[in-house]
mmCIF file with all atom_site columns, C-alpha atoms in Angstrom:
data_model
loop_
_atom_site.group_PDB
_atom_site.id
_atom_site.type_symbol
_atom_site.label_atom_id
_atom_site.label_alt_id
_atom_site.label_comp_id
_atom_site.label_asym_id
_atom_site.label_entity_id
_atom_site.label_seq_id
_atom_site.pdbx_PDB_ins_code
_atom_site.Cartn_x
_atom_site.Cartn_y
_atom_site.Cartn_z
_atom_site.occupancy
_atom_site.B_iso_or_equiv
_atom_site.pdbx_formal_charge
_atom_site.auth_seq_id
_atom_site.auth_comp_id
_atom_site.auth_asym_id
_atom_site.auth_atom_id
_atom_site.pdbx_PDB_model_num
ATOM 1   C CA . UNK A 1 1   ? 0.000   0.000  0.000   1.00 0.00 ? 1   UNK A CA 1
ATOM 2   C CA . UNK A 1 2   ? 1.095   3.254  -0.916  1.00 0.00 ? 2   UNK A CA 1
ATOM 3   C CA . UNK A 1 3   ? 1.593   6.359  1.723   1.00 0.00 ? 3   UNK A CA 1
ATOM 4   C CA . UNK A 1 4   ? -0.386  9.555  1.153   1.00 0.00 ? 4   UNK A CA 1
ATOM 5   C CA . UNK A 1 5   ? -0.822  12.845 2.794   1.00 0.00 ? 5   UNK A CA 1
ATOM 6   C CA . UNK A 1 6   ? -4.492  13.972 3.141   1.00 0.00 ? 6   UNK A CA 1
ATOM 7   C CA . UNK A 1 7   ? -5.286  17.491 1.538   1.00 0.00 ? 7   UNK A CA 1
ATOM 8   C CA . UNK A 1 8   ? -7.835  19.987 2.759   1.00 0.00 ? 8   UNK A CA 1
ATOM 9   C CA . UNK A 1 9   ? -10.310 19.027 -0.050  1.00 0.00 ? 9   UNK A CA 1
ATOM 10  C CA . UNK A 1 10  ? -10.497 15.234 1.273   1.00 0.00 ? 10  UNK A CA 1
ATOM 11  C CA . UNK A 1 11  ? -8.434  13.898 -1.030  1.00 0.00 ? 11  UNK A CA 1
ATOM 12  C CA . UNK A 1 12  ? -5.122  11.986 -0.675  1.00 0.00 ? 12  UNK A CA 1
ATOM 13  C CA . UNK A 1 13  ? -1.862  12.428 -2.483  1.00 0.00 ? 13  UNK A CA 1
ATOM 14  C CA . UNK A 1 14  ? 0.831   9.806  -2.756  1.00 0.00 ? 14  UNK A CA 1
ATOM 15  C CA . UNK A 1 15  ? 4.926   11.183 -2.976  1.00 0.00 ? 15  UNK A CA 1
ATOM 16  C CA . UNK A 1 16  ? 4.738   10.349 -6.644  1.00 0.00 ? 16  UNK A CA 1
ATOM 17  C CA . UNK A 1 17  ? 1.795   12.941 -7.668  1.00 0.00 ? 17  UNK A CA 1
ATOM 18  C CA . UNK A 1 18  ? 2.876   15.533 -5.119  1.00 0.00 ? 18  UNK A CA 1
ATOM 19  C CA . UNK A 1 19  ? 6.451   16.499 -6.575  1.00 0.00 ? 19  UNK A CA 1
ATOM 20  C CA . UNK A 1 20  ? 4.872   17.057 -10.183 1.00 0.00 ? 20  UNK A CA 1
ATOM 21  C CA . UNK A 1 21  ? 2.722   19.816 -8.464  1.00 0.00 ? 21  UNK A CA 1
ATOM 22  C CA . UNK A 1 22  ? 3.444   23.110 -8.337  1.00 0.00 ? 22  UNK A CA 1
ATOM 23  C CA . UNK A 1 23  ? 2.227   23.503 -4.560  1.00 0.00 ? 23  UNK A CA 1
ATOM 24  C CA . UNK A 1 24  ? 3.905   23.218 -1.363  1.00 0.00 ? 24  UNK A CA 1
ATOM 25  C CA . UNK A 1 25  ? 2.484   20.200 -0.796  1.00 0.00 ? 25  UNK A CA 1
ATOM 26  C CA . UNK A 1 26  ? 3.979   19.819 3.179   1.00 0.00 ? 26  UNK A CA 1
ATOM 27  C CA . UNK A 1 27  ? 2.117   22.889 3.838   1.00 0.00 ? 27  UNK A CA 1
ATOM 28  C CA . UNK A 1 28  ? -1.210  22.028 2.629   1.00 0.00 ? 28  UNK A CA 1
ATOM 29  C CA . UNK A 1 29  ? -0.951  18.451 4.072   1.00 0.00 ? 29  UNK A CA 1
ATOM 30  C CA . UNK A 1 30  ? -1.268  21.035 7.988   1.00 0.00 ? 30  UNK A CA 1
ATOM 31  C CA . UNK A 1 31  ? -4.491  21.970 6.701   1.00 0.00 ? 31  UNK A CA 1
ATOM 32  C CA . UNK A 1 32  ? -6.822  18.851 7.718   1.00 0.00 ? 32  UNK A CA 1
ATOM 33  C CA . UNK A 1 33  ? -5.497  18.205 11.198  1.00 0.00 ? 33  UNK A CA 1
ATOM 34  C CA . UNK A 1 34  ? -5.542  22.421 11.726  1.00 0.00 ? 34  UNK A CA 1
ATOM 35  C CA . UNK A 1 35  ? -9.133  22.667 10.538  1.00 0.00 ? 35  UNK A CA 1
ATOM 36  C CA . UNK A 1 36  ? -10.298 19.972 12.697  1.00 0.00 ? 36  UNK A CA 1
ATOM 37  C CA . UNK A 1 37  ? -8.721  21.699 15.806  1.00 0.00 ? 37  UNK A CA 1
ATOM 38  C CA . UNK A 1 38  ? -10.158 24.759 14.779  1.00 0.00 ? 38  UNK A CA 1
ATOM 39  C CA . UNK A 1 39  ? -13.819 23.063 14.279  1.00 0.00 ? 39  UNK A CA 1
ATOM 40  C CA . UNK A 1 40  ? -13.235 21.724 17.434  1.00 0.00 ? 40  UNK A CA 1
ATOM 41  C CA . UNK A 1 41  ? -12.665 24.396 19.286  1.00 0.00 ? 41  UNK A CA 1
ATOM 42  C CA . UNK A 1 42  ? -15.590 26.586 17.844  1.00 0.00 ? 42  UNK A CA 1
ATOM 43  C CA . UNK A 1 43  ? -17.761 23.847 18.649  1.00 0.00 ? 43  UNK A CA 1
ATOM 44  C CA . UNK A 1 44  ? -16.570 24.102 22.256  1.00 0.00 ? 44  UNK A CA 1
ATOM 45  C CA . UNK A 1 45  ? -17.164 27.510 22.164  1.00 0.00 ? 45  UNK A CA 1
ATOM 46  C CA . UNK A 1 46  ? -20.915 27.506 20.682  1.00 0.00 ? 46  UNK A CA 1
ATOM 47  C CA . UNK A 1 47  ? -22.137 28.769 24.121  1.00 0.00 ? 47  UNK A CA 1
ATOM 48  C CA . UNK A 1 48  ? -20.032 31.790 23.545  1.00 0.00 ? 48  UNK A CA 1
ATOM 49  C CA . UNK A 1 49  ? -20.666 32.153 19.836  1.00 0.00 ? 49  UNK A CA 1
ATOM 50  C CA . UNK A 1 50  ? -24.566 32.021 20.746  1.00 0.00 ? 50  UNK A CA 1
ATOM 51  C CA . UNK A 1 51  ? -23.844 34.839 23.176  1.00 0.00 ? 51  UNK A CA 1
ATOM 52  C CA . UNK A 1 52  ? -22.448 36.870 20.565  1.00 0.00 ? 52  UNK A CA 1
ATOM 53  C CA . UNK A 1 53  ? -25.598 36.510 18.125  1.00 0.00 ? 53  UNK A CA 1
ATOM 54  C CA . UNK A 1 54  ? -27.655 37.130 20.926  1.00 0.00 ? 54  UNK A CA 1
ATOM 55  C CA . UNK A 1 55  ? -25.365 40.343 21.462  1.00 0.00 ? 55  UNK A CA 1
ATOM 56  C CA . UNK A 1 56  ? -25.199 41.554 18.378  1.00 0.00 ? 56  UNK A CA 1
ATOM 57  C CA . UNK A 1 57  ? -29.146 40.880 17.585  1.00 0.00 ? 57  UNK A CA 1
ATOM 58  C CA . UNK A 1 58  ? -30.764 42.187 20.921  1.00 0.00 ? 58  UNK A CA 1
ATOM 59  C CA . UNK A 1 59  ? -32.284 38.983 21.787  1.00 0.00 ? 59  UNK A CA 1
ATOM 60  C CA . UNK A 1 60  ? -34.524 38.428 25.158  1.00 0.00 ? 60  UNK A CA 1
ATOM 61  C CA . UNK A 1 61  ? -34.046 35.582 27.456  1.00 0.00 ? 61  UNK A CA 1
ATOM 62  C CA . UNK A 1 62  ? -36.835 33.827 25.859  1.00 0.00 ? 62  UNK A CA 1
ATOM 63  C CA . UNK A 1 63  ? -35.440 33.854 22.114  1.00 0.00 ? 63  UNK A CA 1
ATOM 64  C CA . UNK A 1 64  ? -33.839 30.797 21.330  1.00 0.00 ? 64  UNK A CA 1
ATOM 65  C CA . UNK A 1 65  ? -30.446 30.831 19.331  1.00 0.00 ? 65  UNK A CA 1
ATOM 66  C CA . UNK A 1 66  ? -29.252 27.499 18.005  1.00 0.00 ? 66  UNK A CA 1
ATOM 67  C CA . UNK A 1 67  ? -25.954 26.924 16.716  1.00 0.00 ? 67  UNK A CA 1
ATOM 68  C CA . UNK A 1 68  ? -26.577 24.134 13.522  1.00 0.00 ? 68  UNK A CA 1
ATOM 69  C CA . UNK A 1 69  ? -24.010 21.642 13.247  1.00 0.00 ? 69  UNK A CA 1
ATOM 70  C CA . UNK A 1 70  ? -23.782 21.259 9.297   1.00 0.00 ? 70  UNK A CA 1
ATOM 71  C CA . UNK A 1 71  ? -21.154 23.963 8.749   1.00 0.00 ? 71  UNK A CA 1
ATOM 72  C CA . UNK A 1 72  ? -19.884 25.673 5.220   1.00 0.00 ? 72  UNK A CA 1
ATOM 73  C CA . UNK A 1 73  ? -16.481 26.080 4.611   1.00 0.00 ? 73  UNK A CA 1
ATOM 74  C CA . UNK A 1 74  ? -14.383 28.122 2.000   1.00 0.00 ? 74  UNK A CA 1
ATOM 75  C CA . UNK A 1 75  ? -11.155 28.763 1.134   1.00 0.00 ? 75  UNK A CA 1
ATOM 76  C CA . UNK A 1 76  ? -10.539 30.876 3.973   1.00 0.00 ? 76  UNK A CA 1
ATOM 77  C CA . UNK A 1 77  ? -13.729 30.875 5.990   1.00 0.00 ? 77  UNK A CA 1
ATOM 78  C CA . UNK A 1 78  ? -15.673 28.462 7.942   1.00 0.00 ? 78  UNK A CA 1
ATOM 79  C CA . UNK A 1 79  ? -19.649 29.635 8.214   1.00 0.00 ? 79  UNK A CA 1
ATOM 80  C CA . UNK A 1 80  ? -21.729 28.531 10.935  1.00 0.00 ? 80  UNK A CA 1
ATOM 81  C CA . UNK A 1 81  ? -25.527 28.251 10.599  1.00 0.00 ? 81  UNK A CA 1
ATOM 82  C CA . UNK A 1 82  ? -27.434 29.474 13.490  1.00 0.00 ? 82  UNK A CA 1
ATOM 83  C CA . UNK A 1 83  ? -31.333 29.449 13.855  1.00 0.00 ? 83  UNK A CA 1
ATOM 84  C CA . UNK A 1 84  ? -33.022 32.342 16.046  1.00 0.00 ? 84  UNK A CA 1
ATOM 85  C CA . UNK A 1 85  ? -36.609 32.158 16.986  1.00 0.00 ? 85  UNK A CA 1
ATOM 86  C CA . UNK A 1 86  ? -38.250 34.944 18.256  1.00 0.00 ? 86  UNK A CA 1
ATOM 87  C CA . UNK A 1 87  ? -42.002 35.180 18.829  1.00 0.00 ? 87  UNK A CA 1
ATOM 88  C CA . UNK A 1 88  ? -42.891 32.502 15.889  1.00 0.00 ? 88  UNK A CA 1
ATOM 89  C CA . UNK A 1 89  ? -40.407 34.219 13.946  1.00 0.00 ? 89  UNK A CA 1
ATOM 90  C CA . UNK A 1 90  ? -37.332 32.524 12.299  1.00 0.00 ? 90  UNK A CA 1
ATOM 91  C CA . UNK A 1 91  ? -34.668 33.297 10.847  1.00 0.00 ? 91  UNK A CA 1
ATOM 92  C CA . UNK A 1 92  ? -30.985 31.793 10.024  1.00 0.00 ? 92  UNK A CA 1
ATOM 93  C CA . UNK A 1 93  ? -27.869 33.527 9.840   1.00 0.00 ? 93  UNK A CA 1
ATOM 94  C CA . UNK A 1 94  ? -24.303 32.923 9.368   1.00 0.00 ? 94  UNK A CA 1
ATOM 95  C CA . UNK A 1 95  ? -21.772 33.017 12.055  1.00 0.00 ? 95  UNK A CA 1
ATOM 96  C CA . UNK A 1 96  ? -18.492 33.436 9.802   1.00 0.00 ? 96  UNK A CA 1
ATOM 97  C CA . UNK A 1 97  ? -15.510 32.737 10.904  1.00 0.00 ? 97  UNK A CA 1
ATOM 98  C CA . UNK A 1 98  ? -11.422 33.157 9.829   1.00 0.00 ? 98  UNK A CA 1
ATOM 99  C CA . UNK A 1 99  ? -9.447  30.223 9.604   1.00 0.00 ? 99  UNK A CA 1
ATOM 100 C CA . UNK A 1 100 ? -6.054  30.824 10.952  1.00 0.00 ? 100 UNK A CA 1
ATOM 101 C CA . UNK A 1 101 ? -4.181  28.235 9.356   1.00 0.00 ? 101 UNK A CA 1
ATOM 102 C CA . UNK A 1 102 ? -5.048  29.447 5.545   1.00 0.00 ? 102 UNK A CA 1
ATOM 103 C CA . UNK A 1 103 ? -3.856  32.974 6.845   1.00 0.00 ? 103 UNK A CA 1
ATOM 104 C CA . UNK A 1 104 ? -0.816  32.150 8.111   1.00 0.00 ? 104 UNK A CA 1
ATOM 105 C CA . UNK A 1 105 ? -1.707  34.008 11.390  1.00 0.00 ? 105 UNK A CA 1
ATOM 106 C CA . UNK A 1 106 ? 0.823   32.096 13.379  1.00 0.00 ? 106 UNK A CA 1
ATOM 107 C CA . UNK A 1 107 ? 4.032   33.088 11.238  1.00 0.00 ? 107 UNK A CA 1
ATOM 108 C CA . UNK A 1 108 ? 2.618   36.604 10.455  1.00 0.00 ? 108 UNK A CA 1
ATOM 109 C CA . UNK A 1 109 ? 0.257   37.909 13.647  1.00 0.00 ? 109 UNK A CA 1
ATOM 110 C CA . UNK A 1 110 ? -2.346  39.991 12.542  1.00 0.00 ? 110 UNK A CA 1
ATOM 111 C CA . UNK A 1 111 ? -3.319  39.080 9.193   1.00 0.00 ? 111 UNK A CA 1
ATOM 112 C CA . UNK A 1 112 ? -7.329  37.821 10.340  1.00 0.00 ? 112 UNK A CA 1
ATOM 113 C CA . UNK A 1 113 ? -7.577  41.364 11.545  1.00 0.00 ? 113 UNK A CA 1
ATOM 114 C CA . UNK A 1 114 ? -6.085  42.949 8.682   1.00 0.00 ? 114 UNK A CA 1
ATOM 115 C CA . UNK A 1 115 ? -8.799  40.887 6.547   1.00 0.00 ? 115 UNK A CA 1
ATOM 116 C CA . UNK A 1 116 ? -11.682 41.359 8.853   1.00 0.00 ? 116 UNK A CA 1
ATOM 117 C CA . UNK A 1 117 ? -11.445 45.224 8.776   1.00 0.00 ? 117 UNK A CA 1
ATOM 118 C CA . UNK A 1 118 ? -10.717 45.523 4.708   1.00 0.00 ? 118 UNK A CA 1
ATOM 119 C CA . UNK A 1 119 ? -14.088 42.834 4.222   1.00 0.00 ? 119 UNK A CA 1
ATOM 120 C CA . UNK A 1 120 ? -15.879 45.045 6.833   1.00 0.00 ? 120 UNK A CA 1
ATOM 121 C CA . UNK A 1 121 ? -14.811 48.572 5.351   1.00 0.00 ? 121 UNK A CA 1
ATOM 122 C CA . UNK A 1 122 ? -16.511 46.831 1.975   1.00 0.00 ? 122 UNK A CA 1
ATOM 123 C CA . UNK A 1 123 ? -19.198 46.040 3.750   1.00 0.00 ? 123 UNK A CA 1
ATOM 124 C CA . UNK A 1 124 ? -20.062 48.938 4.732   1.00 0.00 ? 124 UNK A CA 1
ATOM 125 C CA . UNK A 1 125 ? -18.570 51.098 1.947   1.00 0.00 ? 125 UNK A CA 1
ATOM 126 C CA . UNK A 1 126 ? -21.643 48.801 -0.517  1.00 0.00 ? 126 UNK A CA 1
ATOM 127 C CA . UNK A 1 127 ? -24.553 49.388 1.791   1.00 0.00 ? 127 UNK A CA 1
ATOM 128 C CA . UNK A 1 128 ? -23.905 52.456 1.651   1.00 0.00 ? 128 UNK A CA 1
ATOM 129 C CA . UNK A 1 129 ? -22.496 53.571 -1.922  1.00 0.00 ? 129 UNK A CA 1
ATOM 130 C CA . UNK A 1 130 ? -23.738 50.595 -3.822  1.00 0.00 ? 130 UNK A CA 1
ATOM 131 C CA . UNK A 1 131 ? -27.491 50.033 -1.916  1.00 0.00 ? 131 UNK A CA 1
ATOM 132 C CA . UNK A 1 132 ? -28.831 48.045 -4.672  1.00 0.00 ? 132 UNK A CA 1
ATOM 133 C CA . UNK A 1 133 ? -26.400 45.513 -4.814  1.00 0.00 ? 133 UNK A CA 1
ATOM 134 C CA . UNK A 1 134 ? -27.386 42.744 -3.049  1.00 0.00 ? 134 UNK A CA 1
ATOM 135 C CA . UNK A 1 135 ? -25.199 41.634 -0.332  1.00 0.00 ? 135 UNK A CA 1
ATOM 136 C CA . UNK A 1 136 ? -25.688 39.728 3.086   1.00 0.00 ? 136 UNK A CA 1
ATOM 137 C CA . UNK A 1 137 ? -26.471 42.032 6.475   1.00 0.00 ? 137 UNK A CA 1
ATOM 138 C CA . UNK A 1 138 ? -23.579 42.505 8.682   1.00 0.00 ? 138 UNK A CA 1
ATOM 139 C CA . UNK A 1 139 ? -25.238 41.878 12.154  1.00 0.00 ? 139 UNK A CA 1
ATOM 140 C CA . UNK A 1 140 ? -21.747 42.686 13.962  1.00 0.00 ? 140 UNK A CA 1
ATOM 141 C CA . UNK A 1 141 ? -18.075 41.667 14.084  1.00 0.00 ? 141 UNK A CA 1
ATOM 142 C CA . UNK A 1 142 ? -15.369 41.038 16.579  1.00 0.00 ? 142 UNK A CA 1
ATOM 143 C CA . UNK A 1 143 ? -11.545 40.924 16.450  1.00 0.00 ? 143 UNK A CA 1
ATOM 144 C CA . UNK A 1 144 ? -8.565  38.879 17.645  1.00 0.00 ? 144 UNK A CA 1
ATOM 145 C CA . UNK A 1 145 ? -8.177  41.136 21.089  1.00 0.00 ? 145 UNK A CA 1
ATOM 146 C CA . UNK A 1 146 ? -12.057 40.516 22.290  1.00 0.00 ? 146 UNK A CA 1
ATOM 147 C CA . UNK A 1 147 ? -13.095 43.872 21.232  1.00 0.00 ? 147 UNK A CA 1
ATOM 148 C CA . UNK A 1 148 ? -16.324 43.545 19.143  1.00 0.00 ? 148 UNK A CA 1
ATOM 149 C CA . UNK A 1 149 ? -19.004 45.926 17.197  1.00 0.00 ? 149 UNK A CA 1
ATOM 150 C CA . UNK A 1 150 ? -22.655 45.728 16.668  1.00 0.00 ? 150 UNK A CA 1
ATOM 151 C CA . UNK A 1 151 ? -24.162 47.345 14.137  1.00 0.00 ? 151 UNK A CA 1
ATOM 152 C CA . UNK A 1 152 ? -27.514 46.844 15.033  1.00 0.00 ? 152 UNK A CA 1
ATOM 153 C CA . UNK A 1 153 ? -27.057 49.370 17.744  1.00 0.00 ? 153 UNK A CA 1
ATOM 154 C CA . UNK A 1 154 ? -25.333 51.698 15.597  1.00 0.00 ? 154 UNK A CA 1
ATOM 155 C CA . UNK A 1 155 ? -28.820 51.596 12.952  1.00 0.00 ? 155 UNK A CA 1
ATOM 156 C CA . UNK A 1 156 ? -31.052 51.842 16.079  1.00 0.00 ? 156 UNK A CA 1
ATOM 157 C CA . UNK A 1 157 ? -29.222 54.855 17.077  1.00 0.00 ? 157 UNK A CA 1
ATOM 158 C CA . UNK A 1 158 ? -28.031 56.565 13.783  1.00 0.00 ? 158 UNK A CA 1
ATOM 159 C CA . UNK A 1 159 ? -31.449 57.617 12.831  1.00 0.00 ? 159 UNK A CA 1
#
């Protein structure tokens, strides 16, 4: 039987295949085992990521926020379903979050908030330039040091 590395898309790759690629294969083969630990650790966290949503959307005690467990990742993002009810109203929303490892955050420190704050300023530069194209609400966001911003209480008290 022949040894392979797995790659981040599920796939496996055997010595052979790898060194006709132009990839850095050894890197890529970190991804799996770093995007597990990551999962893992979010999924820990779920209490805290609910008490962000219900931060960020001004929920009462009796609104339920439910973090799904049938995540959506991308190349650089994981996205985390969560349902909120709220008086026979539902709706589900996206909890996105970076993924260290495809940023290289470890070797070069600051790069999630670097691309947090330029997908934000976007954000916020098409709602309000570019109101017709359709994009998805930002609810809030938070960065690496804890320090967070809802913009939900920002539209309540902008008007």
């Amino acid at each position: 039987m022949t040894a392979t590395l797995e790659l981040d898309n599920g796939k496996h790759i055997t010595y052979k295949s790898a060194i006709t690629k132009d990839e850095n294969i050894i890197n890529e083969a970190t991804y799996p085992p770093a995007r597990k630990q990551l999962y893992q650790e979010l999924w820990d966290q779920r209490a805290m990521i609910q008490g962000l949503v219900r931060h960020h959307l001004r929920l009462r005690d009796e609104d339920d926020c439910v973090i799904e467990d049938q995540w959506i990742r991308g190349s650089f993002n994981v996205c985390i379903p969560v349902e909120v009810r709220s008086a026979g109203f539902i709706q589900r929303l996206m909890f996105r979050c970076p993924m260290p490892h495809k940023l290289a955050e470890a070797k070069h420190p600051g790069t999630i908030d670097e691309k947090l704050s330029s997908e934000v300023g976007a954000y916020v530069w098409m709602q309000e330039f570019c109101p017709d194209i359709p994009i998805p609400h930002l609810y809030g966001f938070g960065f690496s040091d804890k320090k967070h911003v809802s913009l939900f209480y920002y539209l309540q008290n902008s008007c």
